[in-house]
Tab-separated table of C-alpha atoms in Angstrom:
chain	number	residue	atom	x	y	z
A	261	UNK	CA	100.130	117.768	124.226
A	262	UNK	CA	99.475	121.006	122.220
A	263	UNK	CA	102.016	123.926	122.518
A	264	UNK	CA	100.484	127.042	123.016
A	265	UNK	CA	102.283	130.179	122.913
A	266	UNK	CA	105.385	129.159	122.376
A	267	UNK	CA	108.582	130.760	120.928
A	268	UNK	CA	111.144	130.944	118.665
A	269	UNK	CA	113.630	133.221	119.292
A	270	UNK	CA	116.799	134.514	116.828
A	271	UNK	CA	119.127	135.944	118.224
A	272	UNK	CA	121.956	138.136	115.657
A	273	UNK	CA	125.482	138.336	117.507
A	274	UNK	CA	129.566	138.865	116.004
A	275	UNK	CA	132.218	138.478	118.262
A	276	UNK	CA	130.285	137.692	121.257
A	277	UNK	CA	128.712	140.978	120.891
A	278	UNK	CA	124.980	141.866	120.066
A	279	UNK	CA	124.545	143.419	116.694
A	280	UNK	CA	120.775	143.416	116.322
A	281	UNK	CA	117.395	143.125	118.311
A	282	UNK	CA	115.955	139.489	118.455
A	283	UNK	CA	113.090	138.567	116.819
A	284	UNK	CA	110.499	136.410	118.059
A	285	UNK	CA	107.730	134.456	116.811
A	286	UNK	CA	105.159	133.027	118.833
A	287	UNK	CA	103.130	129.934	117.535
A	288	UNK	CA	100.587	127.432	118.553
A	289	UNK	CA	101.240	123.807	117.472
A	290	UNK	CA	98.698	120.680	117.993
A	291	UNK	CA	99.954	117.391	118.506
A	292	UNK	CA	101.583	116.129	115.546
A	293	UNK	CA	101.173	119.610	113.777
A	294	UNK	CA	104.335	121.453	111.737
A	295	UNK	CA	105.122	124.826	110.845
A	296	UNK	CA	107.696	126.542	109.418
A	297	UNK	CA	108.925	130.197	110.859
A	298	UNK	CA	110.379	132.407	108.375
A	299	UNK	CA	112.821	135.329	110.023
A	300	UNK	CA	114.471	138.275	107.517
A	301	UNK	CA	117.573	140.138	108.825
A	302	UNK	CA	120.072	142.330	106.874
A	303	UNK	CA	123.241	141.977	108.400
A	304	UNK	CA	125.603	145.498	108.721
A	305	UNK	CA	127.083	146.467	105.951
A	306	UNK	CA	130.703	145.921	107.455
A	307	UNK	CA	132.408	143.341	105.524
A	308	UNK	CA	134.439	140.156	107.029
A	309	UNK	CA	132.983	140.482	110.539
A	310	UNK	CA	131.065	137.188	110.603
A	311	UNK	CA	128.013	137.016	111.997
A	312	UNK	CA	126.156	134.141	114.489
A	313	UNK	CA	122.492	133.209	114.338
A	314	UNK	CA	121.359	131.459	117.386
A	315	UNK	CA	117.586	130.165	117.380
A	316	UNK	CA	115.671	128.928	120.377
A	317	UNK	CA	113.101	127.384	120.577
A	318	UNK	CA	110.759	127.380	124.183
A	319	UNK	CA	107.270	126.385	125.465
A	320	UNK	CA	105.286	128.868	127.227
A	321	UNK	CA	106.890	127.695	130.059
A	322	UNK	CA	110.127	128.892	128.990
A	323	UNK	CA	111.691	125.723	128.662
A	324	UNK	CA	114.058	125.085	126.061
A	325	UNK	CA	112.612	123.008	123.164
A	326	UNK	CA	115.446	122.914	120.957
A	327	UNK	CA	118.168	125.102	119.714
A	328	UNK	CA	120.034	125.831	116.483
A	329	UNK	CA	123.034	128.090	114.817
A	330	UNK	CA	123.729	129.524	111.947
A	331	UNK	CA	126.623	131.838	110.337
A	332	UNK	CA	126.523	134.548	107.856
């Protein structure tokens, strides 16, 4: 089955706490078909904070594909 319109979503977060807007992508995949999504954030200049990258991943349906993290 093709997705069409689908999303990835990053989300940028420290503490718990939003520190940046999300960015989306939206992509259209045939069966069998790969892509890869490139995002570019600068994180705050404010050193030793730590920051979380949470990536979602969700059909036009909204339903949840997959998921990933990452920390800066």
């Amino acid at each position: 089955t093709p997705l069409n319109d689908a999303e990835v979503t990053v989300d940028f977060t420290s503490g718990g706490a939003t520190v940046d807007t999300s960015q989306t992508e939206v992509i259209d995949l045939a069966p069998g078909e790969t892509t890869t999504v490139t995002f570019a954030w600068t994180p705050p200049t404010t050193d030793y904070r730590g920051y979380k990258l949470d990536a979602t991943f969700q059909d036009e349906n909204d339903v949840v594909l997959d998921t990933a993290a990452s920390a800066v």
